[in-house]
Coordinates of C-alpha atoms in Angstrom, one line a residue:
X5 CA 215.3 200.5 82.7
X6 CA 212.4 198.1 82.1
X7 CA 213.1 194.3 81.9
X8 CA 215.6 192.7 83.7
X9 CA 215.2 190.9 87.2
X10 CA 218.1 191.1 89.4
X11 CA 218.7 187.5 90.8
X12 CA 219.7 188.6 94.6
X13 CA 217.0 187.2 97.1
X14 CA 214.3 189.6 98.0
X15 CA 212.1 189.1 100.8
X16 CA 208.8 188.1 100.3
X17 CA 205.9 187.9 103.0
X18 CA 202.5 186.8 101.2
X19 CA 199.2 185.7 102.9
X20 CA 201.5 185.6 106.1
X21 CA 204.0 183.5 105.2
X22 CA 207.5 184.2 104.6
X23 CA 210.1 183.1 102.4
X24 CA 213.6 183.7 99.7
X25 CA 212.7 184.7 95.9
X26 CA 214.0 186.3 93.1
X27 CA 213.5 190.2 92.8
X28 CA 211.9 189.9 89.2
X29 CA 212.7 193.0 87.4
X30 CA 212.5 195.3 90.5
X31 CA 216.3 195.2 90.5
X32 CA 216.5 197.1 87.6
X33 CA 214.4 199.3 89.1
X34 CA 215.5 200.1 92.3
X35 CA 218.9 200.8 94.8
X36 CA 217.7 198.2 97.8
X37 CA 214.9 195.5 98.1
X38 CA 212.5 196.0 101.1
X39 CA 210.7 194.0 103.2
X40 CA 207.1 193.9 103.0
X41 CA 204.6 192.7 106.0
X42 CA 201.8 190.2 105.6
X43 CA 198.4 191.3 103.9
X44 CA 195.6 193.3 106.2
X45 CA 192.9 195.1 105.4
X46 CA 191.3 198.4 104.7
X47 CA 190.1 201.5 102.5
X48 CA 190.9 203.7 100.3
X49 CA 188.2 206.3 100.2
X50 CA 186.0 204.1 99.2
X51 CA 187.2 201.4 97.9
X52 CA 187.7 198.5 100.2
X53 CA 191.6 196.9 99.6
X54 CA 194.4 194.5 100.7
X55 CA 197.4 196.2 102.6
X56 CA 201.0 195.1 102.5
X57 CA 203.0 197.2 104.7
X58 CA 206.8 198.1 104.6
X59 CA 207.4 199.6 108.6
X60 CA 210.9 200.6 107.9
X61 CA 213.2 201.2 105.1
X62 CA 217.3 202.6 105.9
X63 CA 218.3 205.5 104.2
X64 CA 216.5 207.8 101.8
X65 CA 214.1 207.3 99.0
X66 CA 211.4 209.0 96.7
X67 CA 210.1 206.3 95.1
X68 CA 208.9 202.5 95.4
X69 CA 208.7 199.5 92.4
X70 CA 206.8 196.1 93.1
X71 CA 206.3 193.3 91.1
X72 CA 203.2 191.2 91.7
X73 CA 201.4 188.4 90.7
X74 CA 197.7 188.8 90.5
X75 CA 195.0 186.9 88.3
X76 CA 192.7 190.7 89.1
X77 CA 191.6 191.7 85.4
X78 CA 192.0 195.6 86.3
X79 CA 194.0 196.1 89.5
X80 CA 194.6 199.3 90.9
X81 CA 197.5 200.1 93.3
X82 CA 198.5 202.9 95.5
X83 CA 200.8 204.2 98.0
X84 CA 201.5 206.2 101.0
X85 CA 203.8 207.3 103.6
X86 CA 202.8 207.4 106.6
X87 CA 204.7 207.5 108.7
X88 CA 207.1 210.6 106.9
X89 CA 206.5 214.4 107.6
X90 CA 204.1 215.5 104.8
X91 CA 203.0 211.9 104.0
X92 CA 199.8 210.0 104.6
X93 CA 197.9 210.8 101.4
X94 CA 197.0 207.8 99.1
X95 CA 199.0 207.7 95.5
X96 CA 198.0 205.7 92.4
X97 CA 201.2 203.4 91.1
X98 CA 201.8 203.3 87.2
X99 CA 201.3 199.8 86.3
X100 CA 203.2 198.2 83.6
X101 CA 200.9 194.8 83.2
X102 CA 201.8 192.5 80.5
X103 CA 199.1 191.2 78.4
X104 CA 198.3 187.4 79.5
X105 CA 201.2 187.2 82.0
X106 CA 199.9 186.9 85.6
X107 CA 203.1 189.5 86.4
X108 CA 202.9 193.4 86.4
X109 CA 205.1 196.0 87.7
X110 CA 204.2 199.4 89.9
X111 CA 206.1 202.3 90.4
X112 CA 205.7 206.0 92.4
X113 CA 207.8 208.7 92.4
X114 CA 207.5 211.7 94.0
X115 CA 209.4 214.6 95.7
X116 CA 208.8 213.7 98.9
X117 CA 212.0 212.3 99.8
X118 CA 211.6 209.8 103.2
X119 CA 214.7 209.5 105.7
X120 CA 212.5 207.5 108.4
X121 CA 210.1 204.8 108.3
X122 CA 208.5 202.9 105.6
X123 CA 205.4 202.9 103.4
X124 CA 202.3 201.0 102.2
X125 CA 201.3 199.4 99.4
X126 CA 197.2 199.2 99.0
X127 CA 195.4 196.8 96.1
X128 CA 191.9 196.3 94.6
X129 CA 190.0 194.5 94.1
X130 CA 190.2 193.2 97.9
X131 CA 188.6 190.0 97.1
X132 CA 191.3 188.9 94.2
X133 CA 194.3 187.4 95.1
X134 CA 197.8 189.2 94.9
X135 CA 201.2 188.3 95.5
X136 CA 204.2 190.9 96.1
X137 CA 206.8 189.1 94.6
X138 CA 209.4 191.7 95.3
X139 CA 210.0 195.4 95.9
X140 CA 212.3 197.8 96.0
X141 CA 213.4 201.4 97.0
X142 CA 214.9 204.1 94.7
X143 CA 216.0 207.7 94.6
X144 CA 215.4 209.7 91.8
X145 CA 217.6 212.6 92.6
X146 CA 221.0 209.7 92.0
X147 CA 219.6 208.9 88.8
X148 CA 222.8 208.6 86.0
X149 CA 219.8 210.1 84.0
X150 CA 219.7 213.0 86.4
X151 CA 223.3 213.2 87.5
X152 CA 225.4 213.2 84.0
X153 CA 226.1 216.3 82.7
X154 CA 226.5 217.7 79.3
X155 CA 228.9 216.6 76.7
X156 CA 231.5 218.8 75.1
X157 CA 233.7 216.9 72.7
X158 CA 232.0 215.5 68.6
X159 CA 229.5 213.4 69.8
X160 CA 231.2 210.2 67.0
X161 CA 233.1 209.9 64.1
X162 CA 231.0 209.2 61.1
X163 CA 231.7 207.7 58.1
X164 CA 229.6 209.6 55.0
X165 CA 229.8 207.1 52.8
X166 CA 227.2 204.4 52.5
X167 CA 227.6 201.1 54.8
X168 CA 227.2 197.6 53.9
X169 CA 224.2 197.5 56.0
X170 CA 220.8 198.9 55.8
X171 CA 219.2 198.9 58.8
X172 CA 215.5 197.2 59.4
X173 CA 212.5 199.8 58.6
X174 CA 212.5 201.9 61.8
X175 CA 209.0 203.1 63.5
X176 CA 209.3 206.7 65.2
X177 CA 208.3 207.7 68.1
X178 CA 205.8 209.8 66.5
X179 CA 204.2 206.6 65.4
X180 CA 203.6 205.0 69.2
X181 CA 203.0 209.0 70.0
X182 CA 206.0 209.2 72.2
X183 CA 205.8 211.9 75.3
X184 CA 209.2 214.5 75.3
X185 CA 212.1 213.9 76.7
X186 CA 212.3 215.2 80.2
X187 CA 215.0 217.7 80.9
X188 CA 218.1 217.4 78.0
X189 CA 219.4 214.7 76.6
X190 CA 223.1 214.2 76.3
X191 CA 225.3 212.1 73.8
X192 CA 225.9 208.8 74.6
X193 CA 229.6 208.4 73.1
X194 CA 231.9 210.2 75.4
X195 CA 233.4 210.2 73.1
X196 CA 233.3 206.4 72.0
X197 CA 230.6 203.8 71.7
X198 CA 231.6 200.8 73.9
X199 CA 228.8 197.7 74.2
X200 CA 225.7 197.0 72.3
X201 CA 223.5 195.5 75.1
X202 CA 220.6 193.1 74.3
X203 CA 217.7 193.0 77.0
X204 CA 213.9 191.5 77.2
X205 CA 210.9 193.0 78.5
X206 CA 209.9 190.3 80.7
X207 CA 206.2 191.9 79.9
X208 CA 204.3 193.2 77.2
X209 CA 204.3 191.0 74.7
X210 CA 203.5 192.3 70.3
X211 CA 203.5 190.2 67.6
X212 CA 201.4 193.3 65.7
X213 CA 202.6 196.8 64.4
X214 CA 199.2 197.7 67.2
X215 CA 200.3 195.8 69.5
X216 CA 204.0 197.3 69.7
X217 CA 203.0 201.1 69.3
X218 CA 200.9 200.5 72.4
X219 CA 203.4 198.6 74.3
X220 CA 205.9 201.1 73.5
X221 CA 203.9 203.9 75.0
X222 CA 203.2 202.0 77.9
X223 CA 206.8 201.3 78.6
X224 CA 207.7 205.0 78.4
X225 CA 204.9 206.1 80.7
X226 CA 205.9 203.4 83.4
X227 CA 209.6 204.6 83.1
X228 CA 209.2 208.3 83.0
X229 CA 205.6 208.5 85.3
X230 CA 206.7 205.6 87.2
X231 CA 210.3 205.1 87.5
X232 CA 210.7 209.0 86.9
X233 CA 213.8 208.7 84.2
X234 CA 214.0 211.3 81.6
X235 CA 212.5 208.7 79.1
X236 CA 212.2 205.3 77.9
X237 CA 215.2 203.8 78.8
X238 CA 216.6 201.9 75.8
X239 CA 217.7 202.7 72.6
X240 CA 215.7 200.2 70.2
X241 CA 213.0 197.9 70.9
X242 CA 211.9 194.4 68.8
X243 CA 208.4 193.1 68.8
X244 CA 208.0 189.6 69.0
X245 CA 207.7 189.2 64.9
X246 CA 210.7 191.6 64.4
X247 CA 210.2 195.1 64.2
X248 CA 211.9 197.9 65.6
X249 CA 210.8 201.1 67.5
X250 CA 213.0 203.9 68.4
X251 CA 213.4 204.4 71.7
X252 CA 215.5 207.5 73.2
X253 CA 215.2 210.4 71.2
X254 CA 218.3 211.1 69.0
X255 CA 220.3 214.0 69.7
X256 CA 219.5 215.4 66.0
X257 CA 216.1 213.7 64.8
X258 CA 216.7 216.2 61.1
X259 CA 219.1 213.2 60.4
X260 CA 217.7 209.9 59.1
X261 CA 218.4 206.3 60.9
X262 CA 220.2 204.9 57.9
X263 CA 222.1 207.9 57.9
X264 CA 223.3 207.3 61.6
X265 CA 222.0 209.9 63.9
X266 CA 223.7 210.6 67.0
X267 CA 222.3 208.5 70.3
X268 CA 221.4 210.1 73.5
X269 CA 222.4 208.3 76.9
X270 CA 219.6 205.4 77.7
X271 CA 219.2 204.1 81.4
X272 CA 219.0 200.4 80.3
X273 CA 222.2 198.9 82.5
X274 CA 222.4 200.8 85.6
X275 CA 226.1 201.9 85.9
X276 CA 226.8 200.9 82.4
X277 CA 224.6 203.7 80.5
X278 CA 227.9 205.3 79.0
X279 CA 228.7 204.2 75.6
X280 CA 226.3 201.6 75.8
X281 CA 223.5 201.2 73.3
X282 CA 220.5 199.4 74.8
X283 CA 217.9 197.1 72.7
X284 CA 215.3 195.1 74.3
X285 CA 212.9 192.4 73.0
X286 CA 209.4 192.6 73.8
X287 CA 208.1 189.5 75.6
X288 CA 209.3 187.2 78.4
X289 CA 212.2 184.9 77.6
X290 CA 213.4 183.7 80.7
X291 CA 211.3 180.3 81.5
X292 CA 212.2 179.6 85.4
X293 CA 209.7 182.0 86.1
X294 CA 206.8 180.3 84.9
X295 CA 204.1 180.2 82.4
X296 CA 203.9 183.6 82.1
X297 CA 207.6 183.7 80.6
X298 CA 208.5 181.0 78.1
X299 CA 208.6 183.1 75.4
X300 CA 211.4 181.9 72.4
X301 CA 212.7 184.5 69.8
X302 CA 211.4 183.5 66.1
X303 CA 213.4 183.4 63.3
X304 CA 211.6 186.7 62.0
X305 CA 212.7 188.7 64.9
X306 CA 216.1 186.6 65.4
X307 CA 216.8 188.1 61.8
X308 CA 215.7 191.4 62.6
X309 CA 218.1 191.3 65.8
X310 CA 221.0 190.6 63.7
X311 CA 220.1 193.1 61.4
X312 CA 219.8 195.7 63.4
X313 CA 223.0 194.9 65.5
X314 CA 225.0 194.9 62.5
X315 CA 224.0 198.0 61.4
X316 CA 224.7 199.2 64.9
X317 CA 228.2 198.0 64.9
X318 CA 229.0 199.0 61.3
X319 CA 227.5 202.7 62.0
X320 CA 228.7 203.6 65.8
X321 CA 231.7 201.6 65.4
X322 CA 231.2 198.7 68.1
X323 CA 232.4 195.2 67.0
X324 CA 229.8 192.1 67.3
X325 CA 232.1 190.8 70.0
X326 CA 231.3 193.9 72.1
X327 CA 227.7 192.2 72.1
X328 CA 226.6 191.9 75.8
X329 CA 223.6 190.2 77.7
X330 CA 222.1 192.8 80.3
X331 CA 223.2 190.1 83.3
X332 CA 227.0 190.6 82.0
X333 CA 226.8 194.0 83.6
X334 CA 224.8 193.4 86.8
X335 CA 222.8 190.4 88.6
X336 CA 219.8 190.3 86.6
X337 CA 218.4 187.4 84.7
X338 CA 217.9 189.7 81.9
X339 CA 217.4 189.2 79.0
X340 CA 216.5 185.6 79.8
X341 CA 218.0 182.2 79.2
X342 CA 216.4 181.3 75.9
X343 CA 218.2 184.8 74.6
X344 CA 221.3 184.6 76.5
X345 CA 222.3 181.4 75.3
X346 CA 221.5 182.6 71.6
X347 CA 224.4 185.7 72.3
X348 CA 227.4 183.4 70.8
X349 CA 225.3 182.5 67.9
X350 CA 224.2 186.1 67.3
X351 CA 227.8 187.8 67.6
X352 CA 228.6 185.0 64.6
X353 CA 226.0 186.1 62.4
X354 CA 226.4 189.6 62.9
X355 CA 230.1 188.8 62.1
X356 CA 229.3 187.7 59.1
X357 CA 226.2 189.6 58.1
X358 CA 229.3 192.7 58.2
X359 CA 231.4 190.8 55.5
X360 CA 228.5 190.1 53.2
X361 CA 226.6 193.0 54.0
X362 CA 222.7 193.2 53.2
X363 CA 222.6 196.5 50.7
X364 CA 222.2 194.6 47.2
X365 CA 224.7 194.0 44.7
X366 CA 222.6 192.9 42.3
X367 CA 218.8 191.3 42.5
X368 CA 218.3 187.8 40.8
X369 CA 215.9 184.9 41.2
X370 CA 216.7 181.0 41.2
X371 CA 214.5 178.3 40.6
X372 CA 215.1 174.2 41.1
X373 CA 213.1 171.3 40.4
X374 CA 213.9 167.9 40.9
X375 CA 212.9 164.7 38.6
X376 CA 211.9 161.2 39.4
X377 CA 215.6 160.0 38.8
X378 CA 217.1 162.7 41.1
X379 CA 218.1 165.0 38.1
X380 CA 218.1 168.7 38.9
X381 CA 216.8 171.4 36.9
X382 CA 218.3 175.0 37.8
X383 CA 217.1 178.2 36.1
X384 CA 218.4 181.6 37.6
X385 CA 217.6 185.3 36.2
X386 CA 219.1 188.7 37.0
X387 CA 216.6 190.9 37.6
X388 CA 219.1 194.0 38.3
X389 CA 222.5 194.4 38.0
X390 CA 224.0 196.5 41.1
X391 CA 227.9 196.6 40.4
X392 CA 228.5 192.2 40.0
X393 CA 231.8 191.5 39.0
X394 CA 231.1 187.6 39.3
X395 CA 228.7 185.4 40.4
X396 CA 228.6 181.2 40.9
X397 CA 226.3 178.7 41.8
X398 CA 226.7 176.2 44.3
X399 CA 225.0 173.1 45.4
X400 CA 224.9 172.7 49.5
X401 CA 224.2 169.2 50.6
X402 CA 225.2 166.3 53.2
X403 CA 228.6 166.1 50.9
X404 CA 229.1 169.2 51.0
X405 CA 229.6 172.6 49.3
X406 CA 230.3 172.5 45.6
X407 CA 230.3 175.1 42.7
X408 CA 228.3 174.1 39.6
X409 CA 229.0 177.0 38.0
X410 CA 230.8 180.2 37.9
X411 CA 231.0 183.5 35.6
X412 CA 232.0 187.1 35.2
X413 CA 230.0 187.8 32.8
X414 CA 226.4 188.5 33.8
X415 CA 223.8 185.9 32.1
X416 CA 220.6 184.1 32.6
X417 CA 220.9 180.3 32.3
X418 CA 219.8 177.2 33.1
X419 CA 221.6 173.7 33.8
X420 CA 221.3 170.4 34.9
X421 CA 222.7 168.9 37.6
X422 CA 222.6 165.5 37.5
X423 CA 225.5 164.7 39.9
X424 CA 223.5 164.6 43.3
X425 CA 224.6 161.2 45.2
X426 CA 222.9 160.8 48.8
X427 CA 218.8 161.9 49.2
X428 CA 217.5 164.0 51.3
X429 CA 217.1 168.0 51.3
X430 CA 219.6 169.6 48.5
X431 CA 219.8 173.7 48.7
X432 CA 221.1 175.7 45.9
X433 CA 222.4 179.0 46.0
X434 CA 223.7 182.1 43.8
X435 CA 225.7 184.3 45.1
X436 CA 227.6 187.4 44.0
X437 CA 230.4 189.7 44.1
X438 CA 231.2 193.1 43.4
X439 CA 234.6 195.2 43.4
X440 CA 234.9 195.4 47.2
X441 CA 235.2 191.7 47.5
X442 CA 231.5 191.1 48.8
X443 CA 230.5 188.0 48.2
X444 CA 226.2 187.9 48.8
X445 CA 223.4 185.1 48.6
X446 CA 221.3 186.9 46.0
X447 CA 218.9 184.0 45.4
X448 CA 218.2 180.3 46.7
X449 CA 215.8 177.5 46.3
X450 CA 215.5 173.8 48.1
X451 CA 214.4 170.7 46.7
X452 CA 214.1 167.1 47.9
X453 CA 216.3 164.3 46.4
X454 CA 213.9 161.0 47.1
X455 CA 215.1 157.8 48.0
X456 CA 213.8 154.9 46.4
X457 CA 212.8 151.9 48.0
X458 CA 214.6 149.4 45.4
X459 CA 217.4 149.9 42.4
X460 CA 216.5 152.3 39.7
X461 CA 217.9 153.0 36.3
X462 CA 216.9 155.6 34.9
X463 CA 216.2 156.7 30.9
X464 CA 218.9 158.3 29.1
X465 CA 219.1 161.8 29.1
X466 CA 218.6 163.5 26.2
X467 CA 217.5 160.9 24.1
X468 CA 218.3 160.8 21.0
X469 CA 221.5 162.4 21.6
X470 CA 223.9 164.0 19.6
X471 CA 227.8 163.6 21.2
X472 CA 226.9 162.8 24.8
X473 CA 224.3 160.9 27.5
X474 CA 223.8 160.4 30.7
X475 CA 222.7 157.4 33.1
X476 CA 221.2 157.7 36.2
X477 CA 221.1 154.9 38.9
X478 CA 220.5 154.4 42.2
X479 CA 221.9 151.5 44.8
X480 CA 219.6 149.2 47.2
X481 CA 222.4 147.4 48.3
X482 CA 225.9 147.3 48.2
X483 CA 227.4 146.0 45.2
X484 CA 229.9 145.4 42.5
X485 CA 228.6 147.3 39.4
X486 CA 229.3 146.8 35.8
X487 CA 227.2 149.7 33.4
X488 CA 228.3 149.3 29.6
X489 CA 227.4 150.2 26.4
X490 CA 227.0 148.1 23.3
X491 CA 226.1 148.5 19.6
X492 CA 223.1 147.3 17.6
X493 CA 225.2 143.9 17.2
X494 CA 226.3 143.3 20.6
X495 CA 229.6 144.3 21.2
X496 CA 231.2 146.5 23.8
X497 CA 231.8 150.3 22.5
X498 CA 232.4 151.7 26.1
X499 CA 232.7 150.9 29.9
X500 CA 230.8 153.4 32.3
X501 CA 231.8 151.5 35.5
X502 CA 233.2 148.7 36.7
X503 CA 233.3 147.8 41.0
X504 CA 232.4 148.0 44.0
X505 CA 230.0 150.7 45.3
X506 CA 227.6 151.7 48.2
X507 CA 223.8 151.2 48.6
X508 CA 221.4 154.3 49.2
X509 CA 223.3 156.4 47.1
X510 CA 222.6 157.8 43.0
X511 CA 225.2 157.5 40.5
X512 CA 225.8 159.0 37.2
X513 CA 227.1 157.5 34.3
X514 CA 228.2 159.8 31.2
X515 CA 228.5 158.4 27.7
X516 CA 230.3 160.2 25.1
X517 CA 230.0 158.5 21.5
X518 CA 232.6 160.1 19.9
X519 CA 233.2 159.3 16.6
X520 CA 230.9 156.5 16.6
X521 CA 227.8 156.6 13.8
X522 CA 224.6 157.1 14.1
X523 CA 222.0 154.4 15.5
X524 CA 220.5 152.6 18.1
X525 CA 222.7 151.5 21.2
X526 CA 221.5 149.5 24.2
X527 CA 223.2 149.9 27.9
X528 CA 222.7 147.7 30.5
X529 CA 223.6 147.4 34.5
X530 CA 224.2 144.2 36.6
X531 CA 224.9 144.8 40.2
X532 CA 226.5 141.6 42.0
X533 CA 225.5 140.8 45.3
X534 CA 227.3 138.8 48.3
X535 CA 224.4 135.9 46.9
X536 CA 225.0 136.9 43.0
X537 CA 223.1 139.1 40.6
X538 CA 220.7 141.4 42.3
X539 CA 220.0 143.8 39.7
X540 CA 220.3 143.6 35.9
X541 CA 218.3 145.8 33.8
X542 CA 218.9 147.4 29.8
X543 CA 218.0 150.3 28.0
X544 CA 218.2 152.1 24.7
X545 CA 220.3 155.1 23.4
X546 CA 219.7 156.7 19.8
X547 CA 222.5 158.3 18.8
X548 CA 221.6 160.7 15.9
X549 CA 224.4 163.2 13.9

């Protein structure tokens, strides 16, 4: 499979120098490194080129993958045999370059099969510098693609009725204009699924629907032409902004993805094929190997990932903890340490992704906004009503998780929430639940509670008021508090709040005039400092019936 570099020291003699590295990527590709001689030169029928000779390689092989590192905008490389009966003639390499990565990959194949000596490697332009970084020896005729026969028993249990996922929109091979399948596939649960396996392309970078058709093909032309496997070697495949491409065939393409077609065997994790369901990333994640492979997983694909995942354990039955790394199988960097460290993170959201599931139980929007005095307006609509048997509304912020509101009865509303104490970033969130017990986030919205530079009191709200106010304030400093109410005359109908109390926080104070008449009412706040009065400010309540 393409992506993953093995990290067991290759040899590497460049420029005539010698010295220990790690076999990026030709690993995966191959049963043995090799050791290649410094550069010479030559031609190759006309073309004048840079030779890197390999003088002699143990045991048998068909086929040879390098990896290089070359600033050459179009290289070409090829390879021959000299030394083997039949060999001696010159034989292009498939290239799989990555666009604006210095690295590419080279592969041959053939059925001459060489049991003595070794093999070079020509390169041109001859002028533009070229590094081998690593290569590698395979045989074809070992291949688990080649070698596994035919499966007899149901290729999986399937559930028919509908999951809690739905997969991400999928993108056929007929849209990156896959070649066939070489030979016959066979099913890749025998008779279970076992590991979902995440990998990275350490090439070939997409962030467009273009980009990842064409990246696709490339890959499967470098693994079948190249590497000679049956076809592209994973399962899936994520572009750098999320979407997914098929990759193997399925064993019956009449049946729809959502609908959980039955996988053929990949050849993504060599000696780890069976059972295992292989998804790569697009791009280069692992950062020790320079420039050309810094690459970090956005949020967009990071949520495709999870998406997909989920509806790959819900579907084939594999649970998120069965969620491997490619390196967890062999010694490979693959896929990367900026994705391998993500794999704990992942297997948790994947968890939970299966509990609340993604296929709707209802559609709704939800809208805050956020006064001067920290007073939040919420106003939430159901848009469609999917089978909710309850629903609340929750406030998430530094204190916490709180519900502001709950029903089972299906309504648009809006309220207030005036109760918000420290500033900063406030989220508030719907969510809903249907008979199964699946509880889903069917609308959010953010908003900013400010923090004032000195103490605040803000007007009444409403005002005039019928049965009930409420007083905003917020706290400079730390204080003892005292926020009463008094009549038109002067005296004390009702105490708010009386002590001590932290600075940088908002506080509410509710007034309820219960049987008290109509008119005017003043309220008024003194906060008492370690040096006295600090704050002391009035204002004015209408109470109307």
């Amino acid at each position: 499979m393409w992506v993953c570099r093995r990290t067991l020291p290759f040899v590497l003699v460049i420029f005539g120098w010698t010295g220990l590295v790690r076999g990026q990527a030709v690993g995966d590709y191959s049963d043995r490194p090799v050791q290649l001689s410094a550069r010479d030169f030559g031609t190759v029928g006309k073309a004048h080129v840079q030779i890197f000779t390999a003088p002699e390689v143990e045991g048998e092989f068909n086929g040879v993958v390098i990896r290089a590192k070359t600033e050459a905008l179009d290289p070409v490389v090829w390879i021959r045999f000299p030394t083997s009966p039949g060999g001696g003639e010159w034989h292009e390499m498939i290239l799989l370059p990555g666009p604006s990565s210095p690295f590419l990959m080279a592969a041959y194949n053939g059925e001459l099969v060489v049991t003595l000596g070794g093999f070079e490697i020509a390169v041109s332009p001859f002028d533009a510098e070229f590094e081998i970084v690593a290569a590698g020896v395979f045989d074809t005729r070992v291949d688990e693609d080649a070698t596994v026969g035919p499966w007899s028993g149901a290729l999986y249990s399937k559930s028919t009725s509908a999951g809690k996922i739905i997969p991400p929109r999928l993108h056929t091979r007929k849209e990156w204009g896959a070649e066939p399948f070489i030979g016959t596939p066979v099913a890749l649960a025998r008779p279970t699924h076992d590991f979902m396996t995440f990998h990275h392309a350490a090439c070939c970078g997409a962030h467009s629907l273009a980009e990842g058709l064409a990246q696709l093909k490339a890959i499967q032309d470098f693994h079948q032409d190249g590497r000679g496997w049956s076809d592209i070697g994973y399962h899936f495949v994520l572009d750098q902004s999320g979407r997914v491409y098929q990759g193997r065939p399925f064993l019956d393409e009449s049946i729809k993805f959502e609908n959980g077609p039955p996988l053929a065997m990949g050849a993504h994790a060599g000696g780890a094929n069976t059972g295992n369901i292989g998804v790569s990333l697009l791009g280069c994640y692992h950062p020790s190997e320079g420039a050309g492979c810094r690459d970090v997983l956005s949020p967009a694909a990071e949520d495709s990932l999870v998406t997909l995942f989920a509806f790959l354990s819900e579907t084939y039955g594999v649970s998120p903890a069965l969620l491997r790394g490619h390196r967890d199988f062999s010694s490979t960097a693959c896929p990367g340490d900026n994705n391998y460290q993500l794999i704990p993170q992942l297997r948790q959201r994947i968890a939970n992704l299966l509990e609340m599931g993604n296929r709707p139980v209802g559609i709704a929007s939800l809208i805050a906004v956020v006064n001067e005095d920290g007073v939040v307006s919420i106003d939430w609509q159901f848009i469609a009503d999917l089978g909710i048997t309850e629903f609340r509304v929750d406030r998430v912020s530094a204190s916490g998780r709180e519900t502001l509101f709950s029903s089972d009865q299906v309504m648009d509303m809006s309220i207030t929430d005036d109760e918000v104490a420290s500033p900063g970033e406030v989220r508030y969130e719907l969510l809903a639940s249907n008979a199964d017990g699946r509880v889903q986030q069917l609308a959010s919205a953010r908003v900013d509670i400010e923090h004032p530079l000195d103490f605040v009191l803000s007007s009444s709200f409403p005002n005039p008021f019928s049965q009930a106010s409420t007083i905003r304030y917020f706290l400079a400093q730390d204080g003892f508090v005292t926020l009463r109410v008094f009549d038109a005359a002067g005296r004390l109908v009702d105490e708010l709040q009386d002590g001590f109390q932290e600075k940088d926080r908002w506080y509410t104070g509710h007034f309820d005039a219960g049987d008290l008449s109509s008119g005017t009412y003043f309220y008024r706040i003194t906060v008492d400092g370690f040096a006295g009065v600090v704050f002391d400010e009035s204002g004015t309540l209408i109470l109307a019936r």
